Short mmCIF file of C-alpha atoms in Angstrom, two decimals:
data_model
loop_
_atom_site.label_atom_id
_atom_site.label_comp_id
_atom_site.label_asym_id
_atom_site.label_seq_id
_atom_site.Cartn_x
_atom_site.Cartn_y
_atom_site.Cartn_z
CA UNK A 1 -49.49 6.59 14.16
CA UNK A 2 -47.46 3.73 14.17
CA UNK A 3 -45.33 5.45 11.31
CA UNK A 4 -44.71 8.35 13.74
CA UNK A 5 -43.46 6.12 16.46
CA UNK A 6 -40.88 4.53 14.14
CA UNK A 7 -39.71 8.32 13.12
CA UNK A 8 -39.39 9.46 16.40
CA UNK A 9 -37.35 6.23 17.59
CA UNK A 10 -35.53 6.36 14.10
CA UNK A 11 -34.33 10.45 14.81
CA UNK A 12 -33.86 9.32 18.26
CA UNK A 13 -31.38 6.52 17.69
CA UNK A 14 -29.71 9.11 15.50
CA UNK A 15 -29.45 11.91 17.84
CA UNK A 16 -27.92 9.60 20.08
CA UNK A 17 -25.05 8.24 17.85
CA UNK A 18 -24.33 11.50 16.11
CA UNK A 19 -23.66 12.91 19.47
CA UNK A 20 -21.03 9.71 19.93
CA UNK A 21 -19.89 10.40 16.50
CA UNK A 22 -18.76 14.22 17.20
CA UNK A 23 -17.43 13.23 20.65
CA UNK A 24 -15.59 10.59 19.64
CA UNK A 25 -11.97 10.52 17.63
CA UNK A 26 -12.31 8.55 14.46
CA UNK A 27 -10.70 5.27 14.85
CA UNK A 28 -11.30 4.87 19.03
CA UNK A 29 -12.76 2.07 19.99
CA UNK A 30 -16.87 2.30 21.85
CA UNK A 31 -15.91 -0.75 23.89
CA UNK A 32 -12.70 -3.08 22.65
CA UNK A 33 -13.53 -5.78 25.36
CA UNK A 34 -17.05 -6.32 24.18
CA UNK A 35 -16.42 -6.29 20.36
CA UNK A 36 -13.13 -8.53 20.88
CA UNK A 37 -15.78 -10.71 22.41
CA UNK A 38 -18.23 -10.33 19.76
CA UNK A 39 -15.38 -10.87 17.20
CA UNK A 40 -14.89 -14.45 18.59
CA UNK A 41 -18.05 -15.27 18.52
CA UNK A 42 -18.39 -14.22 14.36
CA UNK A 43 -15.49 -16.28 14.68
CA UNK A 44 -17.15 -19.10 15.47
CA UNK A 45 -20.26 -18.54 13.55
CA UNK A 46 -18.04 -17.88 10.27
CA UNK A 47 -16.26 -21.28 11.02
CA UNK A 48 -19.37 -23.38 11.71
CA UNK A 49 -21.71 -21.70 9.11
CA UNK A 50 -20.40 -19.23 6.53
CA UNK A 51 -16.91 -20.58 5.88
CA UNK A 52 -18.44 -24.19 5.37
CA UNK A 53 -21.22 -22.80 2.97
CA UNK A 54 -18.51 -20.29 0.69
CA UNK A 55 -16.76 -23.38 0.42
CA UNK A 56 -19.76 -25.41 -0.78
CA UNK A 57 -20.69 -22.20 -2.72
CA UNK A 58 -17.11 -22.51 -4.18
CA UNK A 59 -17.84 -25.92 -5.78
CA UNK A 60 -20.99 -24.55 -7.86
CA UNK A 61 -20.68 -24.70 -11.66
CA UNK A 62 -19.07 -20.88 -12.13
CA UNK A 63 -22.10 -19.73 -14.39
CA UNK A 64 -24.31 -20.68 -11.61
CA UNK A 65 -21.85 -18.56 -9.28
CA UNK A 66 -21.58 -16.00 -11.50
CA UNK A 67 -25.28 -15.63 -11.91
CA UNK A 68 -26.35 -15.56 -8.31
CA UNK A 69 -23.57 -13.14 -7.52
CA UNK A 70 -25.00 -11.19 -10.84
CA UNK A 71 -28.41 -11.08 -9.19
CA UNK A 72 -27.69 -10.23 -5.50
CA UNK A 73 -25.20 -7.42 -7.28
CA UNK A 74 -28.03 -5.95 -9.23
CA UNK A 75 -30.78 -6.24 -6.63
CA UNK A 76 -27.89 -4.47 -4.06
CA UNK A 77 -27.73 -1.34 -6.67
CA UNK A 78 -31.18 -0.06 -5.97
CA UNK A 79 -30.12 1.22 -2.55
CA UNK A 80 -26.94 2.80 -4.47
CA UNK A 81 -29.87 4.68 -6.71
CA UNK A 82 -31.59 6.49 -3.79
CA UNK A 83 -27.99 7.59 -2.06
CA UNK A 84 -26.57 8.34 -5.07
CA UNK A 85 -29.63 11.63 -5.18
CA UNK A 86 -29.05 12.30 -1.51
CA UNK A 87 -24.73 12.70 -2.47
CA UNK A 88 -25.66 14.79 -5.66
CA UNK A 89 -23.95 12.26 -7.87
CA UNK A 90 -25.79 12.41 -10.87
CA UNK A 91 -23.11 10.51 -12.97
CA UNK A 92 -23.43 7.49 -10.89
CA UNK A 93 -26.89 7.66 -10.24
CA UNK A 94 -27.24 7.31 -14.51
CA UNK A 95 -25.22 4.09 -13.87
CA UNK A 96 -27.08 2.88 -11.33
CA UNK A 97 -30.47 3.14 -12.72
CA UNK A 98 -29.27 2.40 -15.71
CA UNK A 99 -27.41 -0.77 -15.27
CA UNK A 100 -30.66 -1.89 -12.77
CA UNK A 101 -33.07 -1.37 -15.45
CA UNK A 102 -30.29 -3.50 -18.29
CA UNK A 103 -29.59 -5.77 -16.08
CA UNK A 104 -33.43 -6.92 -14.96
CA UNK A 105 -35.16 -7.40 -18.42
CA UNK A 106 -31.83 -8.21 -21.18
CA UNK A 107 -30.00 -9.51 -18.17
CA UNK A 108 -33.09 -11.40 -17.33
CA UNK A 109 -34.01 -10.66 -13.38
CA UNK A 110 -30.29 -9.75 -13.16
CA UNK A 111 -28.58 -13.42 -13.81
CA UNK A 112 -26.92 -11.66 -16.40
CA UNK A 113 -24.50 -8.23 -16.23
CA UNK A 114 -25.01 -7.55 -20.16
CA UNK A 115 -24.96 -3.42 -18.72
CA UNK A 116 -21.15 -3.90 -17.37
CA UNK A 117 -20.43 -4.72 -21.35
CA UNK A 118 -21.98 -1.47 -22.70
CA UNK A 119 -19.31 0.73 -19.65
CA UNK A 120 -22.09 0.75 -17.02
CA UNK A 121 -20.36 0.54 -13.67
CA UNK A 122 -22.54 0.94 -10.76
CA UNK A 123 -20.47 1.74 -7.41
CA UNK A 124 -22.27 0.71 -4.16
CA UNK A 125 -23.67 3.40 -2.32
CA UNK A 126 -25.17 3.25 1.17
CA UNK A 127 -26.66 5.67 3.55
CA UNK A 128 -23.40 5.55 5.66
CA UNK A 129 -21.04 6.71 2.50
CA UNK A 130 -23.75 9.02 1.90
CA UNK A 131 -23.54 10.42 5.83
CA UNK A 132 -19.44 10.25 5.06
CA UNK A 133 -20.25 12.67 2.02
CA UNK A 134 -21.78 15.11 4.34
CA UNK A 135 -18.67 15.39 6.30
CA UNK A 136 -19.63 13.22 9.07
CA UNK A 137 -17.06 11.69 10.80
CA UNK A 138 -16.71 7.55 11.56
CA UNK A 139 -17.15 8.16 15.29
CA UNK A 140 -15.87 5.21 17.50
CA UNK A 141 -15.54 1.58 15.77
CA UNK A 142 -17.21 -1.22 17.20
CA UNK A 143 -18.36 -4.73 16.23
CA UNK A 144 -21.42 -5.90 15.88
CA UNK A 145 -23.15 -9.41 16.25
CA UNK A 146 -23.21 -11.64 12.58
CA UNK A 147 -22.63 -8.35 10.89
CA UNK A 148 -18.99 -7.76 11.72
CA UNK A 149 -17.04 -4.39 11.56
CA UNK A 150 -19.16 -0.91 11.70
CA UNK A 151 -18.86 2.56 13.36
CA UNK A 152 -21.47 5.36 14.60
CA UNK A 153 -22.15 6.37 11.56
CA UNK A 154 -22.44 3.23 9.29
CA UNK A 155 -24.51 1.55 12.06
CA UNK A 156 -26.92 4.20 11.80
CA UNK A 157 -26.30 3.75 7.85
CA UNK A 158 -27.50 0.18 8.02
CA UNK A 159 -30.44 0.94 10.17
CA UNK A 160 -31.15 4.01 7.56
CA UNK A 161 -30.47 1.45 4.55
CA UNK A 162 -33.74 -0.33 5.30
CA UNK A 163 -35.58 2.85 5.00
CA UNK A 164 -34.28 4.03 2.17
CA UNK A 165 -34.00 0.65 0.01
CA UNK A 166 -36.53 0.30 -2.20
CA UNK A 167 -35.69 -3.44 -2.17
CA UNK A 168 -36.46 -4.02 1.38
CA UNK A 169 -39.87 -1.63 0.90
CA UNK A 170 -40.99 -4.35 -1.08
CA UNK A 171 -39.92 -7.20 0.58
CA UNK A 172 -39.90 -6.10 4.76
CA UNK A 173 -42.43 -4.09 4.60
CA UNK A 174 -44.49 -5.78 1.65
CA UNK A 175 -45.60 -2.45 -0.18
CA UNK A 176 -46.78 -3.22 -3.61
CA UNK A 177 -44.47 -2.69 -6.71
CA UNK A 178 -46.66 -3.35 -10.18
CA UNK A 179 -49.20 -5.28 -8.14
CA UNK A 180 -46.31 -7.56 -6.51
CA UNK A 181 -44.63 -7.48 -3.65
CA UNK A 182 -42.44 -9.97 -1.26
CA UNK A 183 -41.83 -10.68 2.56
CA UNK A 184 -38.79 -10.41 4.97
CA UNK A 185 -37.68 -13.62 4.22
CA UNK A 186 -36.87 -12.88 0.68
CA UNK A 187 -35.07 -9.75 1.87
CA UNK A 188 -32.63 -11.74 4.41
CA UNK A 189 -32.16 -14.57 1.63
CA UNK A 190 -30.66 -11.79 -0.79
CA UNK A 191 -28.52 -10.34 1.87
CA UNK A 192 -27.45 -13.52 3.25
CA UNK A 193 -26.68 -14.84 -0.33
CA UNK A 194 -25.02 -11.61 -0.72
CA UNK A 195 -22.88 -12.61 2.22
CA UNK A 196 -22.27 -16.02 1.41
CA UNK A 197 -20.82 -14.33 -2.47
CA UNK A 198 -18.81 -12.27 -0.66
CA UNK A 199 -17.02 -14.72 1.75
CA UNK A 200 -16.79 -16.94 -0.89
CA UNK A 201 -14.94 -14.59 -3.18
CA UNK A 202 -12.39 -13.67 -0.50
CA UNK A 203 -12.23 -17.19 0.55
CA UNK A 204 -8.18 -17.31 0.33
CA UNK A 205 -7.67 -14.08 0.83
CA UNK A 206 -9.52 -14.34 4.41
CA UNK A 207 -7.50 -17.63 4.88
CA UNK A 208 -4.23 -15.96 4.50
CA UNK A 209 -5.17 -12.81 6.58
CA UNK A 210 -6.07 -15.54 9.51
CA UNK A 211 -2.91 -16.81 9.07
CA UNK A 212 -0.68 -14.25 8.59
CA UNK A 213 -2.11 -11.92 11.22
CA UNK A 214 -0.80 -11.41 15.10
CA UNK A 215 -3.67 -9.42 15.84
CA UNK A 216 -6.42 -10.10 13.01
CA UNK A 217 -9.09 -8.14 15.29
CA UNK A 218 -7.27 -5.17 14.42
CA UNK A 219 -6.20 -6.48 10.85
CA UNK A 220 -9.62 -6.46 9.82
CA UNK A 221 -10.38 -3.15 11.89
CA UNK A 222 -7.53 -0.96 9.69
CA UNK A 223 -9.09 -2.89 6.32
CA UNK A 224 -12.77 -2.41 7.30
CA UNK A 225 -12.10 1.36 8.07
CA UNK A 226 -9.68 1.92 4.42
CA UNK A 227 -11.97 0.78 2.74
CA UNK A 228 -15.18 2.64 3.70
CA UNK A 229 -13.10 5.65 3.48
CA UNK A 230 -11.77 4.75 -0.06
CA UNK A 231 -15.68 4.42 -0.86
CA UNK A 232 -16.82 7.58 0.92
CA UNK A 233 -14.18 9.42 -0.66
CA UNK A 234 -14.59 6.83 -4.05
CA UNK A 235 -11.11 6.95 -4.95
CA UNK A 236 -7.90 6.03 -3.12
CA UNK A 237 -6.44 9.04 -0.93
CA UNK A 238 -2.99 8.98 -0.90
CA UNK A 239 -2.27 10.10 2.30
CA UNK A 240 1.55 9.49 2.41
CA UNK A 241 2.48 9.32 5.85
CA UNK A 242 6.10 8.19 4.74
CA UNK A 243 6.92 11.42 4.24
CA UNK A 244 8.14 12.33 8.22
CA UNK A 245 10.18 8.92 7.90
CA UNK A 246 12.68 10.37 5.79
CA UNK A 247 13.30 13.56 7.83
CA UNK B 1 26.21 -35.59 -12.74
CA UNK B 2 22.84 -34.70 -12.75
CA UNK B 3 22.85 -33.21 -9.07
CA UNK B 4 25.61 -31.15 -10.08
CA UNK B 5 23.69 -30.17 -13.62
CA UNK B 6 20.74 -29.85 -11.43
CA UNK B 7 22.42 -27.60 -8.82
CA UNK B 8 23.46 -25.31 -11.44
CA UNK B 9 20.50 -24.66 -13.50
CA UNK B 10 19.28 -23.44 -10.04
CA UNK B 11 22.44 -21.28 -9.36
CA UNK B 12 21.62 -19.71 -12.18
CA UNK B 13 17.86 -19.66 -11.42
CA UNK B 14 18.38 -17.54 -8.95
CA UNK B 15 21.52 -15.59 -9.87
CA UNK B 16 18.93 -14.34 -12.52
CA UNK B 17 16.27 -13.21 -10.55
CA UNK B 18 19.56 -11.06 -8.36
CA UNK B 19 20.29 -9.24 -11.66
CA UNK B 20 19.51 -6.15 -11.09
CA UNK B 21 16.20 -4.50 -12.50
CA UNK B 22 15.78 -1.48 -14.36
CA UNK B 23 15.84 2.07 -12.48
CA UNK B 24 12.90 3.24 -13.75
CA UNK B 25 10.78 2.69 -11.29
CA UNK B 26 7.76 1.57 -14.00
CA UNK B 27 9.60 -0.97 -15.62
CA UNK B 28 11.47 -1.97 -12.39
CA UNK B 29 8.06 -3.65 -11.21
CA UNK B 30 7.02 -4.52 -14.86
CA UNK B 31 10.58 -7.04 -14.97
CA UNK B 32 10.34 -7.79 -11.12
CA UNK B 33 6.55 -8.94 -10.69
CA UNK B 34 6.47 -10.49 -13.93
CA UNK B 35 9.96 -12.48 -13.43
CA UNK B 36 8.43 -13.34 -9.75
CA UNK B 37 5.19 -14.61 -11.51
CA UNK B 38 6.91 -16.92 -14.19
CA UNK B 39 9.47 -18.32 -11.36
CA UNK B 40 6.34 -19.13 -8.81
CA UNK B 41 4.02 -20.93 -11.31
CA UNK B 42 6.73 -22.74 -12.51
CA UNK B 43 6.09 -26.28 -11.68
CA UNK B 44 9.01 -27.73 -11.90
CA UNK B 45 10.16 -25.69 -8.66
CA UNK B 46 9.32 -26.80 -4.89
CA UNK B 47 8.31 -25.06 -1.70
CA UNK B 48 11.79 -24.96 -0.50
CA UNK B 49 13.51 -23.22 -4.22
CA UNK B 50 10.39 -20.73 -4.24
CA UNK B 51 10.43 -19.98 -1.16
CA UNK B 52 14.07 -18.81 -1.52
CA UNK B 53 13.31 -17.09 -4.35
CA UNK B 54 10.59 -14.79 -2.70
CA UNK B 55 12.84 -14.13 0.05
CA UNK B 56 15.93 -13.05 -1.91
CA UNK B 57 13.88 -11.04 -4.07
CA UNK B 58 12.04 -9.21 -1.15
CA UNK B 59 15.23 -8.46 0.76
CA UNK B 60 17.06 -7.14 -2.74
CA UNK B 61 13.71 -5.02 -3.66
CA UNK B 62 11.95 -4.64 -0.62
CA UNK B 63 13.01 -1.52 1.41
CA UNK B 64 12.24 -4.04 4.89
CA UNK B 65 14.65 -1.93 7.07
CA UNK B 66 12.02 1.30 6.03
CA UNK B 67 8.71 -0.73 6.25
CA UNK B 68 9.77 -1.82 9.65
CA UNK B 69 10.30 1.74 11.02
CA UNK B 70 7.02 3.15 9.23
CA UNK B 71 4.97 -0.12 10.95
CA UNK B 72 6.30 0.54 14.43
CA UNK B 73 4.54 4.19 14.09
CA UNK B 74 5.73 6.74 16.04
CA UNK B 75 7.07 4.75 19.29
CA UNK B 76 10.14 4.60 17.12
CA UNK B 77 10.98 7.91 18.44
CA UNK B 78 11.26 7.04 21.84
CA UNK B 79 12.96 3.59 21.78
CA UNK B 80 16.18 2.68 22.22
CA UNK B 81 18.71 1.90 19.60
CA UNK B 82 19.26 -1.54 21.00
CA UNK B 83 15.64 -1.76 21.13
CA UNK B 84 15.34 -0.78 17.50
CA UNK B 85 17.94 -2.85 16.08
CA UNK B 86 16.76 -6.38 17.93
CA UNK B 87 12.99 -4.85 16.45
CA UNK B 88 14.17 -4.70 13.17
CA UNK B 89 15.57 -8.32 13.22
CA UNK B 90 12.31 -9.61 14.03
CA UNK B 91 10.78 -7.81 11.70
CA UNK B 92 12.45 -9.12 9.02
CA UNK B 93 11.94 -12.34 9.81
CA UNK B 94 8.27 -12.29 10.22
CA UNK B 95 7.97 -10.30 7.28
CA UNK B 96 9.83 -12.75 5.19
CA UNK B 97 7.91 -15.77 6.84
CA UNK B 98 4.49 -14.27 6.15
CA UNK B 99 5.43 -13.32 2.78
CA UNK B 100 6.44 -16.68 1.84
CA UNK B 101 3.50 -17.84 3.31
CA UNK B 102 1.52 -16.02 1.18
CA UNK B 103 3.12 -16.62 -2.56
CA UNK B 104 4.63 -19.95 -1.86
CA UNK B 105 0.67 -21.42 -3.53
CA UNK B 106 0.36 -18.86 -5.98
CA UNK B 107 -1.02 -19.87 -9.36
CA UNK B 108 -0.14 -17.66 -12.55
CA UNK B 109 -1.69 -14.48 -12.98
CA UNK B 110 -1.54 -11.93 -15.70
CA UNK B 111 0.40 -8.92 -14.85
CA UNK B 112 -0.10 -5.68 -16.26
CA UNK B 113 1.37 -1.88 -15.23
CA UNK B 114 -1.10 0.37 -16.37
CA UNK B 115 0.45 3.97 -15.11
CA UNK B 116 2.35 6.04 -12.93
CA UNK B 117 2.36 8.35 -10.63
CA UNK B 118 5.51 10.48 -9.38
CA UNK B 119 4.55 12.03 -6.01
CA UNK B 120 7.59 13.51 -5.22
CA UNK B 121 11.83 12.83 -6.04
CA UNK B 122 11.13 10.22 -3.08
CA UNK B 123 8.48 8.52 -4.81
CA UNK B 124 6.48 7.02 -6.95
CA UNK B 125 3.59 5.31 -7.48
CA UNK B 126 3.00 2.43 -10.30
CA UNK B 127 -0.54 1.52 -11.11
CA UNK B 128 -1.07 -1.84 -11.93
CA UNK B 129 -3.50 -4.68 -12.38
CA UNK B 130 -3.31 -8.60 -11.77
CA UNK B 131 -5.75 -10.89 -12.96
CA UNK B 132 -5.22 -14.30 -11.39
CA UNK B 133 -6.21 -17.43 -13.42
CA UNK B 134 -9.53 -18.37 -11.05
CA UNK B 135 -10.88 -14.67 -10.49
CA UNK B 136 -11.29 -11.15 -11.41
CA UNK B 137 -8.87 -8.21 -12.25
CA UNK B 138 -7.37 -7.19 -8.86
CA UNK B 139 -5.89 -3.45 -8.77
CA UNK B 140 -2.01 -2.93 -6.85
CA UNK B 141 -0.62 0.67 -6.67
CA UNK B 142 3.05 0.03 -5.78
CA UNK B 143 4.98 2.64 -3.57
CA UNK B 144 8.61 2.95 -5.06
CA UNK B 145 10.94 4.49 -2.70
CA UNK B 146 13.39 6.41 -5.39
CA UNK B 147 15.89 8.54 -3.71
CA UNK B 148 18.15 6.72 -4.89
CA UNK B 149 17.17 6.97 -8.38
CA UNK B 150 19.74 4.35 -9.55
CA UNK B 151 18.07 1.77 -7.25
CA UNK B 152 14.47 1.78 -6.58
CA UNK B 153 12.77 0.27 -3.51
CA UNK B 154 9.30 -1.13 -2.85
CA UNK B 155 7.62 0.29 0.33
CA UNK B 156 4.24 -0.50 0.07
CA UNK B 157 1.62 -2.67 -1.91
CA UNK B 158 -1.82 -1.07 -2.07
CA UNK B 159 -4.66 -3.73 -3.09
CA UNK B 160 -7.78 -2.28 -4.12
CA UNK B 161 -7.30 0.88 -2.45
CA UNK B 162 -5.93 -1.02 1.00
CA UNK B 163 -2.70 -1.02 2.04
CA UNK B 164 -0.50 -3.48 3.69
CA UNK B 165 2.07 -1.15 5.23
CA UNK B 166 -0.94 0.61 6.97
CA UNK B 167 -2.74 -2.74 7.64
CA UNK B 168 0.44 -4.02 9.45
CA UNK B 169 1.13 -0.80 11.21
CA UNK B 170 -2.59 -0.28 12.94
CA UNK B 171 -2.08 -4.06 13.86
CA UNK B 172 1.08 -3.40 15.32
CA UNK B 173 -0.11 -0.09 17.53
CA UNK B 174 -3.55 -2.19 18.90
CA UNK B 175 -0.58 -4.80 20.10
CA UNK B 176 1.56 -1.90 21.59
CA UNK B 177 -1.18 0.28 23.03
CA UNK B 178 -2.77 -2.64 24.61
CA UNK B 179 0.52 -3.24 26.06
CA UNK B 180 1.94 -0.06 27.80
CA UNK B 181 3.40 0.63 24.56
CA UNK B 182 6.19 -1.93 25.42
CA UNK B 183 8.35 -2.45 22.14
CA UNK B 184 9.71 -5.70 23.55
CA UNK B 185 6.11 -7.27 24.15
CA UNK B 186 5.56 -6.35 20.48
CA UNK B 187 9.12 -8.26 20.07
CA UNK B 188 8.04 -11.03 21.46
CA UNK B 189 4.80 -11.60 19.26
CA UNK B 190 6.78 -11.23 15.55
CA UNK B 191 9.78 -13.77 17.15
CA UNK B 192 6.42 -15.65 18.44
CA UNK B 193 4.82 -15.65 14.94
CA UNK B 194 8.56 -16.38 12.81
CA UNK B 195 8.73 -19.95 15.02
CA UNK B 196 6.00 -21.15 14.61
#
């Protein structure tokens, strides 16, 4: 019963942004004043807690840093293995399973990426690229609290993403995997881990972008939205607007 | 004596880095990012020296008068020349201040082109990939503006599938659209940001 509840709110929620989605023109904004808000305020969260812990992250001995980004990498590809059936891309599904299953016994739990040395090359896959796939547009671009830049579509990819990842099956909603099975805190340590990799990676870059930028709202608007559609399409479109500057 | 030896090895320093690169447009960023990289991590230079480097090299290989016009979008078609022109100035000034500001630090990297692409007799693009000393192998596509075949131009830098041209010009049209599309406000911000 309860299962049916979640369903019907689940298709609800989606009804409701894929209606935004077609209405709205691909890079509008739902409501600038509210996410320029909401962009200060990850502002000041990434200044008083994620910027301070990349650092710290920084100063780890690199295998250690190279191992924990190895495992959150590797626990991240099992929601590319699902989306990568729903997009028909069996290539990348054989690297995705394949590098998962490497990776978590040789690789032992995934500290190690022994499957990247045998060509195995796993691209990330979510339920929003896999919506993109489909031919559904962005919709309108908004910000959301902690989590940053999204659209429609990818925020009804992220909610989707913890439906369709086996990883947080076994961790948020504890269902058994070989007799073993986790809670929701494990799931938020991996994807705040994940973040903490991440910002720590693009530590200068992001420091350079702050300070080269007039307008970094909208900096980090135009990158979010080239990059998801580089990964929707998974290549670089060359879309060579120049073209009308020389006429 | 030795200011004046001094002075000269860097007259020459940079006379070097003004000779002019090859035409073809892949070995025209092979010799160009590669001569940039060994001049930046060269110790013995300071701020000042590199950051006259960068900007002599940009405004000899960098089509900046192009990039400008492409970043302003299409509110270039309804400005006025006088607008234009005093746009242009300030671009170039906040495009040379915020590229020095970004290589002025810069540690050696290994360069490496690793293709090409010719789109068109205007251009073409160089595939290439740069793997700094303290992390992993970055990918930059290079747009080379080549209608004039004898002297190629950079117009855009594409990291990891993101480019800066397009970057800079969706931050410029939030600032204009948010403003009544008022080229001077826009003006304002670059001569705002090259001051400071």
């Amino acid at each position: 019963m309860q299962l049916l509840k979640k369903i019907k709110l689940t298709l609800t929620t989606f009804a409701i942004i894929l209606i935004f989605t077609v209405n709205a023109n691909s890079v509008e904004e739902c409501f600038e004043r509210t996410s320029r808000a909401i962009f200060k305020f990850n502002m000041a969260v990434d200044d008083i807690v994620l910027e301070p812990l990349a650092k710290g992250y920084n100063k780890l001995p690199s295998p250690i840093k190279e191992g924990t980004s190895n495992f959150t990498s590797n626990i991240g590809t099992l929601l590319s293995i699902p989306n990568n059936v729903f997009q028909g891309n069996f290539k990348q599904l054989g690297h995705s399973v394949g590098s998962f299953a490497i990776n978590s016994t040789v690789g032992i739990f995934g500290f190690l990426n022994p499957a990247e040395k045998i060509g195995l090359k796993p691209t990330k896959e979510d339920v929003g690229q896999t919506l993109g796939s489909y031919g559904i547009g962005p919709g309108c671009y908004f910000v959301l609290p902690i989590l940053g830049p999204a659209t429609a579509r990818d925020a009804v990819g992220l909610l989707a993403d913890t439906f369709v990842d086996p990883f947080a099956h076994v961790t948020i909603r504890e269902k058994e995997i070989f007799n073993s099975s986790g809670n929701a805190l494990d799931y938020y340590t991996v994807k705040g881990t994940t973040a903490v990799d991440f910002r720590a990676d693009n530590d200068k870059n992001f420091q350079s972008l702050e300070k080269n930028s007039i307008d970094l709202y909208s900096s980090l608007k135009s990158i979010y939205l080239q990059d998801r559609e580089n990964k929707i399409n998974n290549s670089i479109e060359d879309k060579d607007e120049w073209g009308n500057l020389d006429n | 004596m030795r200011k004046v030896v001094y002075f000269f090895s860097l007259f020459f320093l940079f006379q070097s880095s003004l000779l002019a690169y090859s035409s073809n447009p892949k070995d025209f960023i092979n010799e160009l990012v590669n001569d940039a990289i060994n001049k930046l991590s060269n110790k013995n230079l300071n701020k000042e020296q590199k950051k006259i480097f960068i900007e002599e090299i940009a405004e000899e290989n960098v089509d900046i008068n192009a990039l400008g016009l492409y970043t302003l979008g299409e509110i270039r078609k309804s400005s006025t020349k006088d607008d234009i022109s005093n746009y242009q100035i300030s671009f170039k000034k906040y495009f040379l201040k915020s590229l020095t500001s970004r290589l002025t630090d810069y540690s050696s990297s290994k360069f490496e082109v690793v293709g090409e692409d010719k789109k068109s007799a205007n251009y073409t693009i160089i595939n290439s990939t740069i793997i700094p000393e303290d992390g992993l192998e970055i990918k930059i596509d290079w747009r080379v503006y080549t209608k004039n075949p004898e002297k190629p131009l950079i117009r855009d830098l594409i990291v990891e599938g993101l480019s800066l041209a397009r970057t800079q010009k969706e931050e410029f049209s939030s600032i204009l659209s948010s403003n009544n599309n008022d080229i001077k406000v826009l003006i304002n911000k670059l001569e705002e940001f090259s001051n400071n």
